[in-house]
């Protein structure tokens, strides 16, 4: 759980403003997942768990991209490509 003040796990400083922005982003993602589940575009189930999976995948894909490990050789894969593939699989 995120503290409202104090130090984060990576040594960075949390601020109230940063905490509010993180909460707003999490709420927006959860709302999008819930809407996708209602429309049948995403599978039924725990929307919080699915939102966490999507957020973790997005963060991992961006980390791979920033580290130069995503697109190797002739690959042109982007973080958006990976998320798109995951969403397509979830829609099946």
Coordinates of N, CA, C and O in Angstrom, one line a residue:
X1 N 0.8 -1.2 0.0 CA 0.0 0.0 0.0 C 0.9 1.2 0.0 O 1.9 1.3 0.6
X2 N 0.4 2.3 -0.7 CA 1.2 3.5 -0.9 C 1.0 4.4 0.3 O -0.1 4.6 0.7
X3 N 2.0 4.9 0.9 CA 1.9 5.8 2.0 C 1.5 7.2 1.5 O 1.8 7.5 0.3
X4 N 0.9 8.0 2.3 CA 0.6 9.4 1.9 C 1.8 10.3 1.9 O 1.9 11.3 1.3
X5 N 2.8 9.9 2.8 CA 4.0 10.6 2.8 C 5.1 9.7 3.3 O 4.8 8.6 3.7
X6 N 6.3 10.1 3.2 CA 7.4 9.2 3.5 C 8.2 8.7 2.3 O 8.0 9.2 1.2
X7 N 9.0 7.7 2.5 CA 9.8 7.2 1.4 C 9.2 6.0 0.7 O 8.6 5.2 1.3
X8 N 9.4 6.0 -0.6 CA 8.9 4.8 -1.3 C 10.0 3.8 -1.3 O 11.1 4.0 -0.9
X9 N 9.6 2.6 -1.9 CA 10.5 1.5 -1.8 C 11.8 1.7 -2.6 O 12.9 1.2 -2.3
X10 N 11.8 2.6 -3.6 CA 13.0 2.8 -4.4 C 13.8 4.0 -3.9 O 14.7 4.5 -4.6
X11 N 13.4 4.6 -2.8 CA 14.1 5.7 -2.3 C 13.6 7.1 -2.7 O 14.1 8.1 -2.3
X12 N 12.6 7.1 -3.6 CA 12.0 8.3 -4.0 C 11.1 8.8 -3.0 O 10.7 8.1 -2.1
X13 N 10.7 10.1 -3.1 CA 9.8 10.7 -2.1 C 8.4 10.7 -2.6 O 8.1 11.2 -3.7
X14 N 7.5 10.2 -1.8 CA 6.0 10.3 -2.2 C 5.6 11.7 -1.7 O 6.0 12.2 -0.7
X15 N 4.7 12.3 -2.5 CA 4.1 13.5 -2.1 C 2.6 13.3 -2.2 O 2.1 12.3 -2.8
X16 N 1.8 14.1 -1.5 CA 0.4 14.0 -1.6 C -0.1 14.2 -3.0 O -1.0 13.4 -3.5
X17 N 0.5 15.1 -3.7 CA 0.1 15.3 -5.1 C 0.4 14.0 -6.0 O -0.5 13.6 -6.8
X18 N 1.5 13.4 -5.8 CA 1.9 12.2 -6.5 C 0.9 11.1 -6.1 O 0.4 10.3 -7.0
X19 N 0.6 11.0 -4.9 CA -0.4 10.0 -4.4 C -1.7 10.2 -5.0 O -2.4 9.2 -5.4
X20 N -2.2 11.4 -5.1 CA -3.5 11.7 -5.7 C -3.5 11.3 -7.2 O -4.5 10.8 -7.7
X21 N -2.4 11.6 -7.9 CA -2.3 11.3 -9.3 C -2.3 9.8 -9.5 O -2.9 9.3 -10.4
X22 N -1.6 9.1 -8.6 CA -1.6 7.6 -8.7 C -2.9 7.0 -8.5 O -3.4 6.1 -9.2
X23 N -3.6 7.6 -7.5 CA -5.0 7.1 -7.2 C -5.9 7.4 -8.3 O -6.8 6.5 -8.7
X24 N -5.8 8.5 -9.0 CA -6.7 8.9 -10.1 C -6.4 7.9 -11.3 O -7.3 7.5 -12.0
X25 N -5.1 7.6 -11.6 CA -4.8 6.7 -12.7 C -5.3 5.3 -12.4 O -5.8 4.7 -13.3
X26 N -5.2 4.9 -11.2 CA -5.7 3.5 -10.8 C -7.2 3.5 -11.0 O -7.8 2.5 -11.5
X27 N -7.9 4.5 -10.5 CA -9.4 4.6 -10.6 C -9.8 4.6 -12.1 O -10.8 3.9 -12.5
X28 N -9.0 5.3 -13.0 CA -9.4 5.4 -14.4 C -9.2 4.0 -15.0 O -10.0 3.6 -15.9
X29 N -8.1 3.3 -14.7 CA -7.9 2.0 -15.3 C -8.9 1.0 -14.8 O -9.5 0.3 -15.6
X30 N -9.3 1.1 -13.5 CA -10.3 0.2 -13.0 C -11.7 0.5 -13.7 O -12.4 -0.5 -14.0
X31 N -12.0 1.7 -13.9 CA -13.2 2.1 -14.6 C -13.2 1.5 -16.1 O -14.2 1.0 -16.5
X32 N -12.1 1.6 -16.7 CA -12.0 1.1 -18.1 C -12.1 -0.4 -18.1 O -12.8 -1.0 -19.0
X33 N -11.5 -1.1 -17.2 CA -11.6 -2.5 -17.1 C -13.1 -2.9 -16.8 O -13.6 -3.8 -17.5
X34 N -13.7 -2.3 -15.9 CA -15.1 -2.6 -15.6 C -16.0 -2.3 -16.8 O -16.9 -3.2 -17.1
X35 N -15.8 -1.3 -17.5 CA -16.6 -1.0 -18.7 C -16.3 -2.1 -19.8 O -17.3 -2.5 -20.4
X36 N -15.1 -2.5 -19.9 CA -14.8 -3.6 -20.8 C -15.4 -4.9 -20.5 O -15.8 -5.7 -21.3
X37 N -15.5 -5.2 -19.2 CA -16.2 -6.4 -18.7 C -17.7 -6.3 -19.0 O -18.3 -7.3 -19.4
X38 N -18.3 -5.1 -18.7 CA -19.7 -5.0 -19.0 C -20.1 -5.2 -20.4 O -21.1 -5.7 -20.8
X39 N -19.2 -4.6 -21.3 CA -19.5 -4.7 -22.8 C -19.1 -6.1 -23.3 O -19.4 -6.3 -24.5
X40 N -18.4 -6.9 -22.6 CA -18.0 -8.2 -23.1 C -16.7 -8.2 -23.8 O -16.3 -9.2 -24.3
X41 N -16.0 -7.1 -23.8 CA -14.7 -7.0 -24.5 C -13.6 -7.5 -23.6 O -12.5 -7.9 -24.2
X42 N -13.8 -7.6 -22.3 CA -12.9 -8.3 -21.4 C -13.6 -9.3 -20.7 O -14.8 -9.3 -20.5
X43 N -12.9 -10.4 -20.2 CA -13.5 -11.5 -19.5 C -14.1 -11.0 -18.1 O -13.6 -10.1 -17.5
X44 N -15.1 -11.7 -17.7 CA -15.7 -11.5 -16.4 C -14.7 -11.9 -15.4 O -13.8 -12.7 -15.6
X45 N -14.9 -11.5 -14.2 CA -14.0 -11.8 -13.1 C -13.7 -10.6 -12.2 O -14.4 -9.6 -12.3
X46 N -12.8 -10.7 -11.4 CA -12.4 -9.6 -10.5 C -11.8 -8.5 -11.3 O -10.6 -8.6 -11.8
X47 N -12.4 -7.3 -11.4 CA -11.9 -6.3 -12.2 C -10.6 -5.7 -11.6 O -9.7 -5.2 -12.3
X48 N -10.4 -5.7 -10.3 CA -9.2 -5.2 -9.7 C -8.0 -6.1 -10.1 O -7.0 -5.6 -10.4
X49 N -8.2 -7.4 -10.0 CA -7.1 -8.3 -10.4 C -6.7 -8.1 -11.9 O -5.6 -8.1 -12.2
X50 N -7.7 -8.0 -12.8 CA -7.5 -7.7 -14.2 C -6.8 -6.4 -14.4 O -5.8 -6.3 -15.2
X51 N -7.2 -5.4 -13.7 CA -6.5 -4.1 -13.8 C -5.1 -4.2 -13.3 O -4.2 -3.6 -14.0
X52 N -4.8 -4.9 -12.3 CA -3.5 -5.1 -11.8 C -2.6 -5.8 -12.8 O -1.4 -5.5 -13.0
X53 N -3.2 -6.8 -13.5 CA -2.5 -7.6 -14.5 C -2.1 -6.7 -15.7 O -1.0 -6.7 -16.1
X54 N -3.0 -5.9 -16.1 CA -2.8 -4.9 -17.2 C -1.7 -3.9 -16.8 O -0.8 -3.6 -17.6
X55 N -1.8 -3.4 -15.6 CA -0.9 -2.4 -15.2 C 0.5 -3.0 -15.1 O 1.5 -2.4 -15.5
X56 N 0.6 -4.2 -14.5 CA 1.9 -4.8 -14.4 C 2.5 -5.1 -15.8 O 3.7 -5.0 -16.0
X57 N 1.7 -5.6 -16.7 CA 2.2 -5.9 -18.1 C 2.7 -4.6 -18.7 O 3.7 -4.6 -19.4
X58 N 1.9 -3.5 -18.6 CA 2.3 -2.3 -19.2 C 3.6 -1.8 -18.6 O 4.5 -1.4 -19.4
X59 N 3.8 -1.8 -17.3 CA 5.0 -1.4 -16.7 C 6.2 -2.3 -17.1 O 7.3 -1.8 -17.4
X60 N 6.0 -3.6 -17.2 CA 7.0 -4.5 -17.6 C 7.4 -4.3 -19.1 O 8.6 -4.3 -19.4
X61 N 6.4 -4.0 -19.9 CA 6.7 -3.8 -21.3 C 7.5 -2.5 -21.5 O 8.5 -2.5 -22.3
X62 N 7.2 -1.5 -20.8 CA 7.9 -0.2 -20.9 C 9.3 -0.4 -20.3 O 10.3 0.1 -20.9
X63 N 9.5 -1.1 -19.2 CA 10.8 -1.4 -18.7 C 11.7 -2.1 -19.7 O 12.9 -1.8 -19.9
X64 N 11.1 -3.1 -20.3 CA 11.9 -3.8 -21.4 C 12.3 -2.9 -22.5 O 13.4 -3.0 -23.0
X65 N 11.3 -2.0 -22.9 CA 11.6 -1.1 -24.0 C 12.7 -0.1 -23.6 O 13.7 0.1 -24.4
X66 N 12.6 0.4 -22.4 CA 13.6 1.4 -21.9 C 15.0 0.8 -21.8 O 16.0 1.4 -22.0
X67 N 15.0 -0.5 -21.5 CA 16.3 -1.2 -21.3 C 16.8 -1.8 -22.6 O 17.9 -2.4 -22.6
X68 N 16.1 -1.6 -23.7 CA 16.6 -2.1 -25.0 C 16.4 -3.6 -25.2 O 17.0 -4.2 -26.1
X69 N 15.5 -4.2 -24.4 CA 15.3 -5.6 -24.5 C 14.1 -6.1 -25.2 O 13.8 -7.3 -25.3
X70 N 13.2 -5.2 -25.6 CA 12.0 -5.5 -26.2 C 12.1 -5.9 -27.7 O 11.8 -7.0 -28.1
X71 N 12.5 -4.9 -28.4 CA 12.7 -5.2 -29.9 C 14.1 -5.5 -30.2 O 15.0 -4.7 -30.1
X72 N 14.3 -6.8 -30.4 CA 15.7 -7.3 -30.7 C 15.8 -7.8 -32.1 O 14.8 -8.2 -32.7
X73 N 16.9 -7.6 -32.7 CA 17.1 -8.0 -34.1 C 16.1 -7.3 -35.0 O 16.1 -6.0 -35.0
X74 N 15.4 -8.0 -35.8 CA 14.4 -7.4 -36.8 C 13.1 -7.1 -36.1 O 12.2 -6.5 -36.8
X75 N 12.9 -7.4 -34.9 CA 11.6 -7.1 -34.2 C 11.3 -5.6 -34.1 O 12.2 -4.9 -33.8
X76 N 10.1 -5.3 -34.3 CA 9.7 -3.9 -34.1 C 8.6 -3.8 -33.0 O 7.8 -2.8 -32.9
X77 N 8.5 -4.8 -32.1 CA 7.5 -4.9 -31.1 C 7.6 -3.7 -30.2 O 8.7 -3.3 -29.7
X78 N 6.5 -3.1 -29.8 CA 6.4 -2.0 -28.9 C 5.6 -2.4 -27.7 O 4.9 -3.4 -27.7
X79 N 5.7 -1.6 -26.6 CA 4.9 -1.9 -25.4 C 3.4 -1.9 -25.8 O 2.7 -2.8 -25.3
X80 N 3.0 -1.0 -26.7 CA 1.6 -1.0 -27.1 C 1.2 -2.3 -27.8 O 0.1 -2.8 -27.7
X81 N 2.1 -2.8 -28.6 CA 1.9 -4.1 -29.3 C 1.6 -5.2 -28.3 O 0.7 -6.0 -28.4
X82 N 2.4 -5.3 -27.2 CA 2.3 -6.3 -26.2 C 0.9 -6.2 -25.5 O 0.3 -7.2 -25.3
X83 N 0.6 -5.0 -25.1 CA -0.7 -4.8 -24.4 C -1.9 -5.1 -25.4 O -2.8 -5.7 -24.9
X84 N -1.7 -4.8 -26.6 CA -2.8 -5.1 -27.6 C -2.9 -6.6 -27.7 O -4.1 -7.1 -27.8
X85 N -1.8 -7.3 -27.8 CA -1.9 -8.8 -27.8 C -2.6 -9.4 -26.6 O -3.4 -10.3 -26.7
X86 N -2.2 -8.9 -25.4 CA -2.8 -9.4 -24.2 C -4.3 -9.1 -24.2 O -5.1 -10.0 -23.9
X87 N -4.7 -7.9 -24.6 CA -6.2 -7.6 -24.7 C -6.9 -8.4 -25.7 O -8.0 -8.9 -25.4
X88 N -6.3 -8.7 -26.8 CA -6.9 -9.6 -27.8 C -7.1 -11.0 -27.2 O -8.1 -11.6 -27.5
X89 N -6.1 -11.5 -26.5 CA -6.2 -12.8 -26.0 C -7.3 -12.9 -24.9 O -8.0 -13.8 -24.8
X90 N -7.4 -11.8 -24.1 CA -8.4 -11.8 -23.1 C -9.8 -11.7 -23.6 O -10.8 -12.1 -23.0
X91 N -9.9 -11.1 -24.8 CA -11.2 -10.9 -25.5 C -11.8 -12.2 -26.1 O -12.9 -12.3 -26.5
X92 N -10.9 -13.2 -26.2 CA -11.3 -14.5 -26.8 C -12.2 -15.3 -25.9 O -12.2 -15.3 -24.8

